[in-house]
Amino acid sequence: MRGAESAPGAGADLAFDEAFLRRLERMSLRLGRVSQTVGGRPGSRRVPAADFIDHRPYSPGDDLRHIDWNAAARHDEVFVKVGRVMQSADVQLVLDASLSMAVLPLKWQRARQLAAALGWMSLAHGDRVGLTVFPQHPDDAPAGASRGIGPAREMLRRLARLEPVPSESTALTPVLERSIRGRPGGLVVVISDFWLVDDLDRALALAPLPRWNLLLLQVLDPAELRPELDGAFELIDAESGARRSLNVDAAMRAAYRQALLRRLELLGRVASRHGASHSLLPASWSIEQAIIPYLQRRAILEGRA
Amino acid sequence: MSFGYPLALVLLAGLPIIVWLHLRRRRPRPMRVPSLSPWLSLLAATPPRRQRVPPTLLLLLHLAVAASLALAAACPRGFGGADPARERVLVLDRSASMRVAGRWSEARALARDLLATSSGEVGVVAMDARPRVLVAGDPDGRAARAALERLAPSIEAGANLDQALALAAAVARPGAEIVVIGDPGLGRPSAGAPPARFERVGSAVDNLGLSDAALRQAAGGLWLFARASSFADQAREARLGLWVDGSEIASRELTLAPGESQDAAWSLPPSAREVTLALDAGDAWPDDDRRQLRPELPGTRIQLAGESPALARALAALPGATLARVGLGDYRTDAWPQVSVFVGPAPLDPPPGGLLLVRPEPGGPLAIAGEPRNGRVVDAGTGRLAEGLDLSGLNLVGLRAMEAPAGAEVLLQTDSLPAILAWSGPTGRVMVMAFDPERGGLMDRLAFPLLVARAVAWLAEGGTGGAEPSVGEAVAMAPPLAEQDLRGAAEGWPADRARPLAVPGGRPLWPWLAGLALLLLMIEGAWRAGLLGAARRRTRGEAMGSGAA
């Protein structure tokens, strides 16, 4: 964390070591919009500054300390050195903690790691970070924003002990509405398997561009991507407990694969309709060695690890 | 390929049961999945299919084991024993020893194979005490196969191998092969017999038997001599019982060492008419554990008046009988006939001795009345005349009502009228068969000559003649009259016919099949052991991910 002390053991339960946390601090989420508050992220507004990136003609009232006298000597006009204002962003992390995420332990672990990593790197850049878990968790705090080392540690600990919550509904709309209510804009990151998010279209419409950037991170287990079931099974829905018997053979597995691809395609279309970015992240990928580099290549993350 | 016990192939019907059991075993395993939604869409899109049987290795193993055992139980035989494409004459042993369980079917299956692999003309000779040619010069084997299917093992002991080989050589074309199919007890041909190939069927059996039995008039009485022999591999105990006219009068406990024979002799009452020896051995071949002997009535003199070809044949077939065919008007009235048989009108002056009146007509000494009618046998009675005979459902034709004299006994009753009556008259015993034996199907039954034989025996006993067997005169020993051919007076049971020889016949395939089944079971056992090991190593979890990962 920039300017912050290390947080020994903060990510131990999520299999984060100190070196990884340091790497995260060197990266940040790419944002299209930042808030007006001061932060660690260079904003788009230009103001007279010592570490200038540009010149502009002097205007009355400008700080005389920022006049570039050398430039003034070479021109007939007085120039002022201007730089970017360091501003903060509003990042809202929305994590799916339904039973469908927890039935496969690797998927649940990877989703929590992803939320923790994105939250840690955002807090390291002074962004305002809010973590919302849906369905409504008994221990879920209001979706307020946090900044600084203290909330970062607390966020890791909370994610480490987070348990899935049984719920009859995993509707995203009320969750997203609660997360962005009263916010000026920023980035909403939804981490889910998106199995039962049937109101996705309506939910994404709540955070329109350019005020909000939407990032949909779909975490699926290899067993969901390419099931290796063979034979007669009684499938039990982790959410509803509903049971269905079926015989799974090669043809059935191929049909499942096709249905999954169609679902992913549909999800991508819905996301692009709202200007959101959708990424499929297999849970078998390592957070450090695969997911973070992948997000960098997708220009979702910036900075060097 | 042929089968000793083709009926055992019915066990193959159990294969679908194994498939069904495997289908039942395929209970769906519970599996928690994050969501049913992708699967539900598949179920909605996929038309319902019939449950297919998974060709698992376990199912294939079980089917192979069951099929091997079923085939092994059918005792298949290979073609190895037959040289194809030859003309053949088969000599098939049909003596009583072939009645040991399985031998006959095995022999017939082998004969079918040999016929199927023969070319040119084939022939079949049935070998027993009196061998005969069944088929000769059959160009396509069809008649030979049909004769083979009709042939059944005899109840007679003894097989005249030399005579059978001579017959076979007589009907065989030059170069044809003579194949003798018999059991392990079949003896060797004498020197000079035609060359033949011998195929043995059946296996050795643990056997005790009555190897000899004879009735003799000696020392002023009737004596029974019997010999029990052991053909078992170890000492055996048995009880030898003696019945005379249905009552057990003596018994003897025997302990026979392997190969040992023991003799027994009993003095019998002079009035004994049927003597039964029974050896309570409980062995694999019960046919030689029981003998029934009957003192032959030598020289039963019968005169037959009237026309009845069936009756004439039955009378002529009586052992030792002397039959005289006479006219209705010139029958003998002297003491020569012991039994007189009249077909049609009853004589007004009956001759002495037993009298059998068949299809009597009105106008004679008997009170016959009414029109002929039909009647179905409803009661065969319990007397010695019809006992043990199959007369069920028999429709008798030409029945007439008759006023029975005092003391008459109804021996056969139909649903309308008495069919056979008997009584003792002043000149001898009288029996009336008040129906036409030529019609109605009775003459086609084996029961008819037996009925006639018993009737003659009963009538002769009460006759005036009736010479008793003289001392030293040969007496016949025969199986129960109900089971034997009337002309088939037995010649005894040679010991070598009953002696079990451990010479298995043919090239049975069942040991290979049973071994294959055992091997498959061992493979399954090893496979299951491997599965158990794998199951122990397998990590926990019923969830979809843990299994798939």
PDB file of C-alpha atoms in Angstrom, chain B residues 270-520:
ATOM      1  CA  PRO B 270     -45.380-122.543  -4.680  1.00  0.00           C
ATOM      2  CA  SER B 271     -48.218-120.178  -5.359  1.00  0.00           C
ATOM      3  CA  ALA B 272     -45.899-117.262  -6.026  1.00  0.00           C
ATOM      4  CA  ARG B 273     -46.838-115.575  -9.251  1.00  0.00           C
ATOM      5  CA  GLU B 274     -44.757-112.461  -9.112  1.00  0.00           C
ATOM      6  CA  VAL B 275     -41.456-112.098  -7.327  1.00  0.00           C
ATOM      7  CA  THR B 276     -39.736-108.773  -6.860  1.00  0.00           C
ATOM      8  CA  LEU B 277     -36.202-108.174  -5.700  1.00  0.00           C
ATOM      9  CA  ALA B 278     -35.298-104.654  -4.652  1.00  0.00           C
ATOM     10  CA  LEU B 279     -31.866-103.433  -3.720  1.00  0.00           C
ATOM     11  CA  ASP B 280     -32.012-100.297  -1.662  1.00  0.00           C
ATOM     12  CA  ALA B 281     -28.701 -98.936  -2.968  1.00  0.00           C
ATOM     13  CA  GLY B 282     -29.504 -95.329  -3.682  1.00  0.00           C
ATOM     14  CA  ASP B 283     -26.923 -95.236  -6.436  1.00  0.00           C
ATOM     15  CA  ALA B 284     -26.693 -93.404  -9.700  1.00  0.00           C
ATOM     16  CA  TRP B 285     -28.266 -96.144 -11.762  1.00  0.00           C
ATOM     17  CA  PRO B 286     -31.460 -97.360 -10.151  1.00  0.00           C
ATOM     18  CA  ASP B 287     -32.500 -99.430 -13.149  1.00  0.00           C
ATOM     19  CA  ASP B 288     -30.503-102.441 -12.026  1.00  0.00           C
ATOM     20  CA  ASP B 289     -31.611-102.215  -8.403  1.00  0.00           C
ATOM     21  CA  ARG B 290     -34.935-103.876  -8.992  1.00  0.00           C
ATOM     22  CA  ARG B 291     -35.945-107.114 -10.650  1.00  0.00           C
ATOM     23  CA  GLN B 292     -39.306-108.608 -11.150  1.00  0.00           C
ATOM     24  CA  LEU B 293     -39.561-112.255 -11.992  1.00  0.00           C
ATOM     25  CA  ARG B 294     -42.527-114.313 -12.914  1.00  0.00           C
ATOM     26  CA  PRO B 295     -42.575-118.088 -13.105  1.00  0.00           C
ATOM     27  CA  GLU B 296     -43.283-118.719 -16.702  1.00  0.00           C
ATOM     28  CA  LEU B 297     -46.414-120.544 -17.466  1.00  0.00           C
ATOM     29  CA  PRO B 298     -45.028-122.970 -19.932  1.00  0.00           C
ATOM     30  CA  GLY B 299     -47.053-124.108 -22.786  1.00  0.00           C
ATOM     31  CA  THR B 300     -50.188-122.088 -22.249  1.00  0.00           C
ATOM     32  CA  ARG B 301     -52.409-123.567 -24.854  1.00  0.00           C
ATOM     33  CA  ILE B 302     -54.877-121.184 -26.358  1.00  0.00           C
ATOM     34  CA  GLN B 303     -57.471-121.609 -29.019  1.00  0.00           C
ATOM     35  CA  LEU B 304     -58.889-118.591 -30.761  1.00  0.00           C
ATOM     36  CA  ALA B 305     -62.247-118.843 -32.441  1.00  0.00           C
ATOM     37  CA  GLY B 306     -63.413-115.923 -34.516  1.00  0.00           C
ATOM     38  CA  GLU B 307     -61.733-113.107 -36.331  1.00  0.00           C
ATOM     39  CA  SER B 308     -59.811-110.460 -34.468  1.00  0.00           C
ATOM     40  CA  PRO B 309     -56.357-109.711 -35.883  1.00  0.00           C
ATOM     41  CA  ALA B 310     -55.367-107.510 -32.939  1.00  0.00           C
ATOM     42  CA  LEU B 311     -56.356-110.164 -30.479  1.00  0.00           C
ATOM     43  CA  ALA B 312     -54.559-112.808 -32.475  1.00  0.00           C
ATOM     44  CA  ARG B 313     -51.373-110.754 -32.439  1.00  0.00           C
ATOM     45  CA  ALA B 314     -51.609-110.179 -28.714  1.00  0.00           C
ATOM     46  CA  LEU B 315     -52.172-113.858 -28.022  1.00  0.00           C
ATOM     47  CA  ALA B 316     -49.380-114.927 -30.314  1.00  0.00           C
ATOM     48  CA  ALA B 317     -47.020-112.594 -28.513  1.00  0.00           C
ATOM     49  CA  LEU B 318     -47.548-114.257 -25.143  1.00  0.00           C
ATOM     50  CA  PRO B 319     -44.336-115.907 -24.002  1.00  0.00           C
ATOM     51  CA  GLY B 320     -44.504-119.640 -24.425  1.00  0.00           C
ATOM     52  CA  ALA B 321     -48.046-119.590 -25.655  1.00  0.00           C
ATOM     53  CA  THR B 322     -49.309-122.023 -28.214  1.00  0.00           C
ATOM     54  CA  LEU B 323     -52.080-120.500 -30.228  1.00  0.00           C
ATOM     55  CA  ALA B 324     -54.517-122.476 -32.326  1.00  0.00           C
ATOM     56  CA  ARG B 325     -56.780-120.588 -34.725  1.00  0.00           C
ATOM     57  CA  VAL B 326     -60.066-122.398 -35.081  1.00  0.00           C
ATOM     58  CA  GLY B 327     -63.428-121.637 -36.531  1.00  0.00           C
ATOM     59  CA  LEU B 328     -66.415-120.750 -34.467  1.00  0.00           C
ATOM     60  CA  GLY B 329     -68.020-124.026 -35.366  1.00  0.00           C
ATOM     61  CA  ASP B 330     -65.115-126.369 -34.937  1.00  0.00           C
ATOM     62  CA  TYR B 331     -63.434-125.322 -31.771  1.00  0.00           C
ATOM     63  CA  ARG B 332     -61.890-127.959 -29.591  1.00  0.00           C
ATOM     64  CA  THR B 333     -63.756-129.187 -26.588  1.00  0.00           C
ATOM     65  CA  ASP B 334     -61.159-131.565 -25.276  1.00  0.00           C
ATOM     66  CA  ALA B 335     -58.648-130.799 -22.521  1.00  0.00           C
ATOM     67  CA  TRP B 336     -56.046-129.344 -24.843  1.00  0.00           C
ATOM     68  CA  PRO B 337     -56.933-125.669 -24.639  1.00  0.00           C
ATOM     69  CA  GLN B 338     -56.211-124.113 -21.324  1.00  0.00           C
ATOM     70  CA  VAL B 339     -57.818-120.922 -22.492  1.00  0.00           C
ATOM     71  CA  SER B 340     -60.405-120.555 -25.188  1.00  0.00           C
ATOM     72  CA  VAL B 341     -61.066-117.220 -26.775  1.00  0.00           C
ATOM     73  CA  PHE B 342     -64.252-116.561 -28.658  1.00  0.00           C
ATOM     74  CA  VAL B 343     -64.746-113.452 -30.711  1.00  0.00           C
ATOM     75  CA  GLY B 344     -68.369-112.732 -31.498  1.00  0.00           C
ATOM     76  CA  PRO B 345     -70.983-115.353 -30.687  1.00  0.00           C
ATOM     77  CA  ALA B 346     -70.382-117.134 -27.400  1.00  0.00           C
ATOM     78  CA  PRO B 347     -70.352-120.923 -27.595  1.00  0.00           C
ATOM     79  CA  LEU B 348     -73.383-122.712 -26.366  1.00  0.00           C
ATOM     80  CA  ASP B 349     -71.171-125.586 -25.307  1.00  0.00           C
ATOM     81  CA  PRO B 350     -68.119-123.942 -23.847  1.00  0.00           C
ATOM     82  CA  PRO B 351     -64.922-125.955 -23.730  1.00  0.00           C
ATOM     83  CA  PRO B 352     -63.270-126.671 -20.397  1.00  0.00           C
ATOM     84  CA  GLY B 353     -60.658-124.312 -19.053  1.00  0.00           C
ATOM     85  CA  GLY B 354     -60.580-120.576 -19.057  1.00  0.00           C
ATOM     86  CA  LEU B 355     -62.985-118.833 -21.310  1.00  0.00           C
ATOM     87  CA  LEU B 356     -62.511-115.377 -22.763  1.00  0.00           C
ATOM     88  CA  LEU B 357     -65.531-113.996 -24.580  1.00  0.00           C
ATOM     89  CA  VAL B 358     -64.819-110.979 -26.707  1.00  0.00           C
ATOM     90  CA  ARG B 359     -67.533-108.766 -28.210  1.00  0.00           C
ATOM     91  CA  PRO B 360     -70.276-111.272 -27.360  1.00  0.00           C
ATOM     92  CA  GLU B 361     -73.446-111.040 -29.349  1.00  0.00           C
ATOM     93  CA  PRO B 362     -77.043-111.626 -28.379  1.00  0.00           C
ATOM     94  CA  GLY B 363     -78.434-115.056 -28.801  1.00  0.00           C
ATOM     95  CA  GLY B 364     -75.810-116.945 -26.878  1.00  0.00           C
ATOM     96  CA  PRO B 365     -75.690-118.253 -23.367  1.00  0.00           C
ATOM     97  CA  LEU B 366     -75.015-114.789 -22.009  1.00  0.00           C
ATOM     98  CA  ALA B 367     -77.831-112.386 -21.359  1.00  0.00           C
ATOM     99  CA  ILE B 368     -76.817-109.733 -23.879  1.00  0.00           C
ATOM    100  CA  ALA B 369     -79.247-106.973 -24.671  1.00  0.00           C
ATOM    101  CA  GLY B 370     -79.492-103.574 -26.208  1.00  0.00           C
ATOM    102  CA  GLU B 371     -77.759-101.857 -29.091  1.00  0.00           C
ATOM    103  CA  PRO B 372     -74.004-101.410 -29.186  1.00  0.00           C
ATOM    104  CA  ARG B 373     -72.900 -98.121 -27.749  1.00  0.00           C
ATOM    105  CA  ASN B 374     -69.740 -96.339 -26.845  1.00  0.00           C
ATOM    106  CA  GLY B 375     -68.345 -95.713 -23.409  1.00  0.00           C
ATOM    107  CA  ARG B 376     -65.389 -93.913 -21.946  1.00  0.00           C
ATOM    108  CA  VAL B 377     -63.334 -95.710 -19.349  1.00  0.00           C
ATOM    109  CA  VAL B 378     -63.908 -94.165 -15.964  1.00  0.00           C
ATOM    110  CA  ASP B 379     -62.624 -96.812 -13.609  1.00  0.00           C
ATOM    111  CA  ALA B 380     -59.789 -99.134 -14.419  1.00  0.00           C
ATOM    112  CA  GLY B 381     -60.243-100.845 -11.115  1.00  0.00           C
ATOM    113  CA  THR B 382     -57.602-101.837  -8.663  1.00  0.00           C
ATOM    114  CA  GLY B 383     -57.431-105.483  -9.527  1.00  0.00           C
ATOM    115  CA  ARG B 384     -54.464-107.135 -11.109  1.00  0.00           C
ATOM    116  CA  LEU B 385     -56.018-107.051 -14.544  1.00  0.00           C
ATOM    117  CA  ALA B 386     -55.834-103.326 -15.156  1.00  0.00           C
ATOM    118  CA  GLU B 387     -53.502-102.201 -12.428  1.00  0.00           C
ATOM    119  CA  GLY B 388     -50.788 -99.910 -13.717  1.00  0.00           C
ATOM    120  CA  LEU B 389     -52.194 -99.805 -17.229  1.00  0.00           C
ATOM    121  CA  ASP B 390     -52.905 -96.495 -18.843  1.00  0.00           C
ATOM    122  CA  LEU B 391     -56.497 -96.726 -19.977  1.00  0.00           C
ATOM    123  CA  SER B 392     -57.387 -93.157 -19.174  1.00  0.00           C
ATOM    124  CA  GLY B 393     -59.653 -91.458 -21.654  1.00  0.00           C
ATOM    125  CA  LEU B 394     -60.051 -94.624 -23.682  1.00  0.00           C
ATOM    126  CA  ASN B 395     -63.225 -94.758 -25.715  1.00  0.00           C
ATOM    127  CA  LEU B 396     -64.564 -98.270 -26.066  1.00  0.00           C
ATOM    128  CA  VAL B 397     -66.766 -99.072 -29.034  1.00  0.00           C
ATOM    129  CA  GLY B 398     -69.450-101.667 -29.444  1.00  0.00           C
ATOM    130  CA  LEU B 399     -70.338-102.000 -25.797  1.00  0.00           C
ATOM    131  CA  ARG B 400     -73.352-104.066 -25.016  1.00  0.00           C
ATOM    132  CA  ALA B 401     -75.302-104.380 -21.835  1.00  0.00           C
ATOM    133  CA  MET B 402     -74.992-107.743 -20.197  1.00  0.00           C
ATOM    134  CA  GLU B 403     -76.643-109.269 -17.209  1.00  0.00           C
ATOM    135  CA  ALA B 404     -73.820-110.244 -14.959  1.00  0.00           C
ATOM    136  CA  PRO B 405     -74.052-113.592 -13.220  1.00  0.00           C
ATOM    137  CA  ALA B 406     -73.814-113.842  -9.472  1.00  0.00           C
ATOM    138  CA  GLY B 407     -70.306-113.318  -8.218  1.00  0.00           C
ATOM    139  CA  ALA B 408     -69.167-111.477 -11.310  1.00  0.00           C
ATOM    140  CA  GLU B 409     -66.591-108.769 -10.787  1.00  0.00           C
ATOM    141  CA  VAL B 410     -66.402-105.647 -12.894  1.00  0.00           C
ATOM    142  CA  LEU B 411     -62.781-105.231 -13.874  1.00  0.00           C
ATOM    143  CA  LEU B 412     -63.246-102.264 -16.159  1.00  0.00           C
ATOM    144  CA  GLN B 413     -66.070 -99.780 -15.990  1.00  0.00           C
ATOM    145  CA  THR B 414     -67.060 -97.144 -18.524  1.00  0.00           C
ATOM    146  CA  ASP B 415     -69.346 -94.205 -18.064  1.00  0.00           C
ATOM    147  CA  SER B 416     -72.205 -96.206 -19.591  1.00  0.00           C
ATOM    148  CA  LEU B 417     -71.693 -99.921 -19.103  1.00  0.00           C
ATOM    149  CA  PRO B 418     -69.291-102.416 -17.595  1.00  0.00           C
ATOM    150  CA  ALA B 419     -66.626-103.258 -20.134  1.00  0.00           C
ATOM    151  CA  ILE B 420     -64.898-106.254 -18.612  1.00  0.00           C
ATOM    152  CA  LEU B 421     -66.431-108.715 -16.209  1.00  0.00           C
ATOM    153  CA  ALA B 422     -64.994-111.859 -14.735  1.00  0.00           C
ATOM    154  CA  TRP B 423     -66.276-114.711 -12.665  1.00  0.00           C
ATOM    155  CA  SER B 424     -65.582-118.333 -11.890  1.00  0.00           C
ATOM    156  CA  GLY B 425     -67.852-120.741 -13.653  1.00  0.00           C
ATOM    157  CA  PRO B 426     -68.318-124.483 -13.219  1.00  0.00           C
ATOM    158  CA  THR B 427     -65.883-125.349 -16.004  1.00  0.00           C
ATOM    159  CA  GLY B 428     -63.344-122.665 -15.261  1.00  0.00           C
ATOM    160  CA  ARG B 429     -62.864-118.973 -15.094  1.00  0.00           C
ATOM    161  CA  VAL B 430     -64.771-116.751 -17.458  1.00  0.00           C
ATOM    162  CA  MET B 431     -63.957-113.272 -18.583  1.00  0.00           C
ATOM    163  CA  VAL B 432     -66.076-111.170 -20.900  1.00  0.00           C
ATOM    164  CA  MET B 433     -64.768-108.213 -22.851  1.00  0.00           C
ATOM    165  CA  ALA B 434     -68.072-106.689 -23.830  1.00  0.00           C
ATOM    166  CA  PHE B 435     -66.664-104.383 -26.497  1.00  0.00           C
ATOM    167  CA  ASP B 436     -64.969-104.505 -29.871  1.00  0.00           C
ATOM    168  CA  PRO B 437     -61.219-104.408 -29.341  1.00  0.00           C
ATOM    169  CA  GLU B 438     -60.580-103.709 -33.006  1.00  0.00           C
ATOM    170  CA  ARG B 439     -62.143-100.293 -32.777  1.00  0.00           C
ATOM    171  CA  GLY B 440     -61.896 -97.380 -30.443  1.00  0.00           C
ATOM    172  CA  GLY B 441     -58.141 -97.149 -30.158  1.00  0.00           C
ATOM    173  CA  LEU B 442     -57.506 -99.788 -27.543  1.00  0.00           C
ATOM    174  CA  MET B 443     -55.550-101.998 -29.909  1.00  0.00           C
ATOM    175  CA  ASP B 444     -53.169 -99.108 -30.561  1.00  0.00           C
ATOM    176  CA  ARG B 445     -52.210 -98.899 -26.944  1.00  0.00           C
ATOM    177  CA  LEU B 446     -49.489-100.808 -25.220  1.00  0.00           C
ATOM    178  CA  ALA B 447     -52.049-101.628 -22.585  1.00  0.00           C
ATOM    179  CA  PHE B 448     -53.953-103.935 -24.905  1.00  0.00           C
ATOM    180  CA  PRO B 449     -51.480-106.830 -25.175  1.00  0.00           C
ATOM    181  CA  LEU B 450     -50.769-106.447 -21.478  1.00  0.00           C
ATOM    182  CA  LEU B 451     -54.447-106.661 -20.736  1.00  0.00           C
ATOM    183  CA  VAL B 452     -54.745-109.773 -22.860  1.00  0.00           C
ATOM    184  CA  ALA B 453     -51.665-111.300 -21.258  1.00  0.00           C
ATOM    185  CA  ARG B 454     -53.002-110.739 -17.776  1.00  0.00           C
ATOM    186  CA  ALA B 455     -56.395-112.034 -18.759  1.00  0.00           C
ATOM    187  CA  VAL B 456     -54.904-115.212 -20.182  1.00  0.00           C
ATOM    188  CA  ALA B 457     -52.742-115.647 -17.101  1.00  0.00           C
ATOM    189  CA  TRP B 458     -55.742-115.321 -14.837  1.00  0.00           C
ATOM    190  CA  LEU B 459     -57.860-117.618 -16.924  1.00  0.00           C
ATOM    191  CA  ALA B 460     -55.123-120.213 -17.157  1.00  0.00           C
ATOM    192  CA  GLU B 461     -54.630-120.266 -13.407  1.00  0.00           C
ATOM    193  CA  GLY B 462     -58.141-121.492 -12.917  1.00  0.00           C
ATOM    194  CA  GLY B 463     -57.995-123.907 -15.803  1.00  0.00           C
ATOM    195  CA  THR B 464     -57.928-127.587 -15.737  1.00  0.00           C
ATOM    196  CA  GLY B 465     -54.585-128.009 -17.399  1.00  0.00           C
ATOM    197  CA  GLY B 466     -51.926-125.629 -16.267  1.00  0.00           C
ATOM    198  CA  ALA B 467     -48.718-127.541 -15.955  1.00  0.00           C
ATOM    199  CA  GLU B 468     -46.436-126.254 -13.242  1.00  0.00           C
ATOM    200  CA  PRO B 469     -42.838-125.505 -14.161  1.00  0.00           C
ATOM    201  CA  SER B 470     -40.814-128.589 -13.961  1.00  0.00           C
ATOM    202  CA  VAL B 471     -37.630-128.872 -11.993  1.00  0.00           C
ATOM    203  CA  GLY B 472     -34.639-127.494 -13.841  1.00  0.00           C
ATOM    204  CA  GLU B 473     -36.771-125.815 -16.421  1.00  0.00           C
ATOM    205  CA  ALA B 474     -35.657-122.353 -17.366  1.00  0.00           C
ATOM    206  CA  VAL B 475     -37.812-119.601 -16.044  1.00  0.00           C
ATOM    207  CA  ALA B 476     -37.948-116.144 -17.412  1.00  0.00           C
ATOM    208  CA  MET B 477     -36.848-113.171 -15.423  1.00  0.00           C
ATOM    209  CA  ALA B 478     -38.173-109.956 -16.680  1.00  0.00           C
ATOM    210  CA  PRO B 479     -38.778-106.426 -15.682  1.00  0.00           C
ATOM    211  CA  PRO B 480     -42.334-105.589 -14.733  1.00  0.00           C
ATOM    212  CA  LEU B 481     -44.707-106.676 -17.379  1.00  0.00           C
ATOM    213  CA  ALA B 482     -46.026-103.184 -17.641  1.00  0.00           C
ATOM    214  CA  GLU B 483     -42.713-101.940 -18.916  1.00  0.00           C
ATOM    215  CA  GLN B 484     -41.440-104.574 -21.208  1.00  0.00           C
ATOM    216  CA  ASP B 485     -42.002-105.672 -24.686  1.00  0.00           C
ATOM    217  CA  LEU B 486     -43.970-108.878 -24.500  1.00  0.00           C
ATOM    218  CA  ARG B 487     -41.516-110.578 -26.771  1.00  0.00           C
ATOM    219  CA  GLY B 488     -38.625-109.212 -24.780  1.00  0.00           C
ATOM    220  CA  ALA B 489     -37.933-111.891 -22.296  1.00  0.00           C
ATOM    221  CA  ALA B 490     -34.791-110.742 -20.556  1.00  0.00           C
ATOM    222  CA  GLU B 491     -31.684-112.811 -20.591  1.00  0.00           C
ATOM    223  CA  GLY B 492     -30.299-111.500 -17.379  1.00  0.00           C
ATOM    224  CA  TRP B 493     -28.028-108.620 -16.734  1.00  0.00           C
ATOM    225  CA  PRO B 494     -24.443-109.437 -17.557  1.00  0.00           C
ATOM    226  CA  ALA B 495     -22.145-108.029 -15.007  1.00  0.00           C
ATOM    227  CA  ASP B 496     -19.993-106.298 -17.556  1.00  0.00           C
ATOM    228  CA  ARG B 497     -22.958-104.285 -18.752  1.00  0.00           C
ATOM    229  CA  ALA B 498     -23.337-102.687 -15.390  1.00  0.00           C
ATOM    230  CA  ARG B 499     -19.713-102.338 -14.573  1.00  0.00           C
ATOM    231  CA  PRO B 500     -18.745 -98.717 -14.669  1.00  0.00           C
ATOM    232  CA  LEU B 501     -15.660 -97.967 -16.699  1.00  0.00           C
ATOM    233  CA  ALA B 502     -14.110 -94.616 -16.240  1.00  0.00           C
ATOM    234  CA  VAL B 503     -13.988 -93.834 -19.929  1.00  0.00           C
ATOM    235  CA  PRO B 504     -15.669 -90.524 -20.572  1.00  0.00           C
ATOM    236  CA  GLY B 505     -17.168 -90.280 -23.994  1.00  0.00           C
ATOM    237  CA  GLY B 506     -16.432 -87.782 -26.720  1.00  0.00           C
ATOM    238  CA  ARG B 507     -14.707 -84.487 -26.313  1.00  0.00           C
ATOM    239  CA  PRO B 508     -16.761 -82.602 -23.776  1.00  0.00           C
ATOM    240  CA  LEU B 509     -16.280 -78.866 -23.770  1.00  0.00           C
ATOM    241  CA  TRP B 510     -17.925 -78.157 -20.443  1.00  0.00           C
ATOM    242  CA  PRO B 511     -14.697 -78.270 -18.398  1.00  0.00           C
ATOM    243  CA  TRP B 512     -13.285 -75.542 -20.622  1.00  0.00           C
ATOM    244  CA  LEU B 513     -16.405 -73.464 -20.256  1.00  0.00           C
ATOM    245  CA  ALA B 514     -16.524 -73.949 -16.501  1.00  0.00           C
ATOM    246  CA  GLY B 515     -12.846 -73.011 -16.324  1.00  0.00           C
ATOM    247  CA  LEU B 516     -13.541 -69.922 -18.399  1.00  0.00           C
ATOM    248  CA  ALA B 517     -16.314 -68.926 -16.001  1.00  0.00           C
ATOM    249  CA  LEU B 518     -13.973 -69.418 -13.050  1.00  0.00           C
ATOM    250  CA  LEU B 519     -11.286 -67.352 -14.744  1.00  0.00           C
ATOM    251  CA  LEU B 520     -13.741 -64.561 -15.417  1.00  0.00           C
TER     252      LEU B 520
END
